[in-house]
Amino acid sequence: MLQRLLSRRVLGGSNQIRCLSRGFSQLAEVTEEGNVSVPKMPPFDYKPPPYDGPRADEILRKRREFLSPSMFYFYKKPLNIVDGKMQYLFDEDGRRYLDGFAGIATVCCGHCHPEVVEAIVKQSNRIQHSPVVYLNHAIADFAEALASTLPGDLKVVFFTNSGTEANELAMMMTRLYTGCHDIISLRNAYHGNAAGTMGATAQCNWKFNVIQSGVHHALNPDPYRGVFGSDGPMYAKDVQDLIDFGTSGCVGGFISEAIQGVGGILELAPGYLPAVYSTIKKAGGLCIADEVQSGFARTGSHFWGFESHGVVPDIVTMAKGIGNGIPIGAVVTTPEIAKVLTQRCYFNTFGGNPMCTAGGLAVLKVIKKEKLQENAFVVGSYLIDRLKALQAKYDVIGDVRGRGLMIGVELVTDRQLKTPAKDETVHVMDQMKEMGVLIGKGGFYGNVFRITPPLCFTKEDADYLADVMDIALSKL
């Protein structure tokens, strides 16, 4: 459709045409030279206040001088984001961008959601910090509400400050409870960048050459690149082999995401988790579900990612969406497993901070009140269909995958060989940014678009994102 539109000459000297096909869902402009302008961004009733702070160049200069050189940024010309409202962000000049990344799958309710902001401000005006050595209702109220979202006997909560810290704690609890040090993770997994979680992470891009002991990495049940395709039980046999030939026959546990986020929005092959959970249980281990990115209604079909696989873990870790951008994480487990932390003193100064937990409770209320899980399912399914239509149109798209508003689009230069199109991915991202759409990237080769917008995303937003990607891909 795009090629036909570009080749036709608009009658009567007019250079406007309404494109109603799957290629363009909104008003676009076609010039006599055959160039297509950006489709119209959906209207939004908000104008940020004028920004009079430091400009991008000044911030970049200070960043280079005073911040760690390990820090990286997207785009050839980094963005100075100064304002946000729901699914939109604004730069230093007041330009609006559609946020298709949500701060790495973190902002679930929407930027500066008024009810979340109100809860944080109200608590901040009362008391900003109170450790758990004193009583405060905010932490107890949020823990109760959080536990109510989980199945079985998962009802004891320990709050942390991040997903890395939550996974560190979960792995330690697993080893303490079982008395076994060995933990099985998946190749291509990402679970954090501290000592223990770096061991569970299985991409050299994120691992330093430091001691990381006791973790075995199983074959990744990757339906796109994996050796067994979508046959989950076949991949699961590798876990039994690791137990038989790489351990004493007993293991501490198994940790996995239901959908690998940093790994490229990769959903595990069907049937894998039930088979592996059974194998781990027989070896005396516990099962940890890392829900840092796939939790809090993002997948749409379920509140938690592991639920779509029909399993119930022993420990669940979470962060990101738990606070809509507030730095907070959590470990939830059973009362029996939770007792292992009473063997010694385990304490977290900021875990359960009143402001963070008050904000977290507001997040849960907004998700339910505004039916964001249902919205993630409906809009996410719609967007996946739009992206699959682009896959049929452009050979550079090797795979479209995901669930709800956790979507991956993998670019390849050769569909048969699945050769990663890393440079093309960076180029298209930059082009989309110039047209007002922000998305992320990931995967081991850096060739996967990570589309994880706020859960308040609309079908009109989905159309705009797909239309802009269409234009960017057409210019490769």
C-alpha angles and dihedrals in degrees: 000000000000092000091050091050092049094049098048123087113227111241124239094023091285116141097193125096131169111229111204100165125104087265094064122012098177140048112297133175124234117194129204088256091058098250119143120215125215115285116244116278112234112267117261127188101223134092118188120229115259114280117225100168130109116311125240095262093054093047091049091051092052091044091055092048103040109021130072115281087224090074114102135187140204125252134026088262107038118225123241101213111195106162140028138186124179109307095352136082129196130210131215091279094051094254113154124231130189106235109223094164105048095209092304098323091312109112103070104159095040134272113302093354103196096229093049092046091048092053092050094046093045091052092043091055089053102043128333101198135022121155122222091259084083128050122255126165095219095073094043094047093050094045090053093048092046093050090052090064094058129079130240120357095336098126111117113096131198114185123218136173101248147005092260091055092046092053091046090054094045092052092048092049090049092053093045094049097047099033088227125116100199117100127181121218133168130260110251090029126136120199104156144297106261124102100279099031092049086060090054091046111091109197120093088217089072102035129090123204096261131120111288110169138179101024123118120193118217128204110285112246091227112166092196106043103010124115093239098042110212096344100119098180091055091058089046091064088069090064091057089049090052090052093047098044106023105041141037088266093268126084137194095222154296127260128194145147118238087223117020107232108184086032090068108280090291117173114209117250114269115268094020103107097047090052094046095045089054091049093049093049091053089053091053096254137133127236120231121198113204103209097166092121106014097047134089098054096303095128091054098211091072139011091237125039095227091059091072088063095053096240135123115213127210093229131024124197125197144170136138102055091036090082106020088239101333111125101252138123136172146201117213122190143143124292091248095054092041090063092073090079090063090069088083137358113287116179140166119197095205100027106118094014107180095236093049096046093045088053092046092053090051089053092056091049093050093048090055098038095049094038091234094164090058090045091051089054097047099040093037092053090048093050093048089054090051091050093047088055087056089049089057089050101045124047090203089074105082099173142007114196145151142085131262111334094341102092135162128198113191119203122208134175091216122030094200096049092032090222108185114248097210099156092046090052092055091046095050091047090053092047091050091050090054088054092050105264124117121199134159135235136216145138124119091282096041091240102116125094109224109210109187108145128173110287091245088073113135134213088252089056090048091052092050093050092049093045092051092048088050091056093045092050092047089061097055 
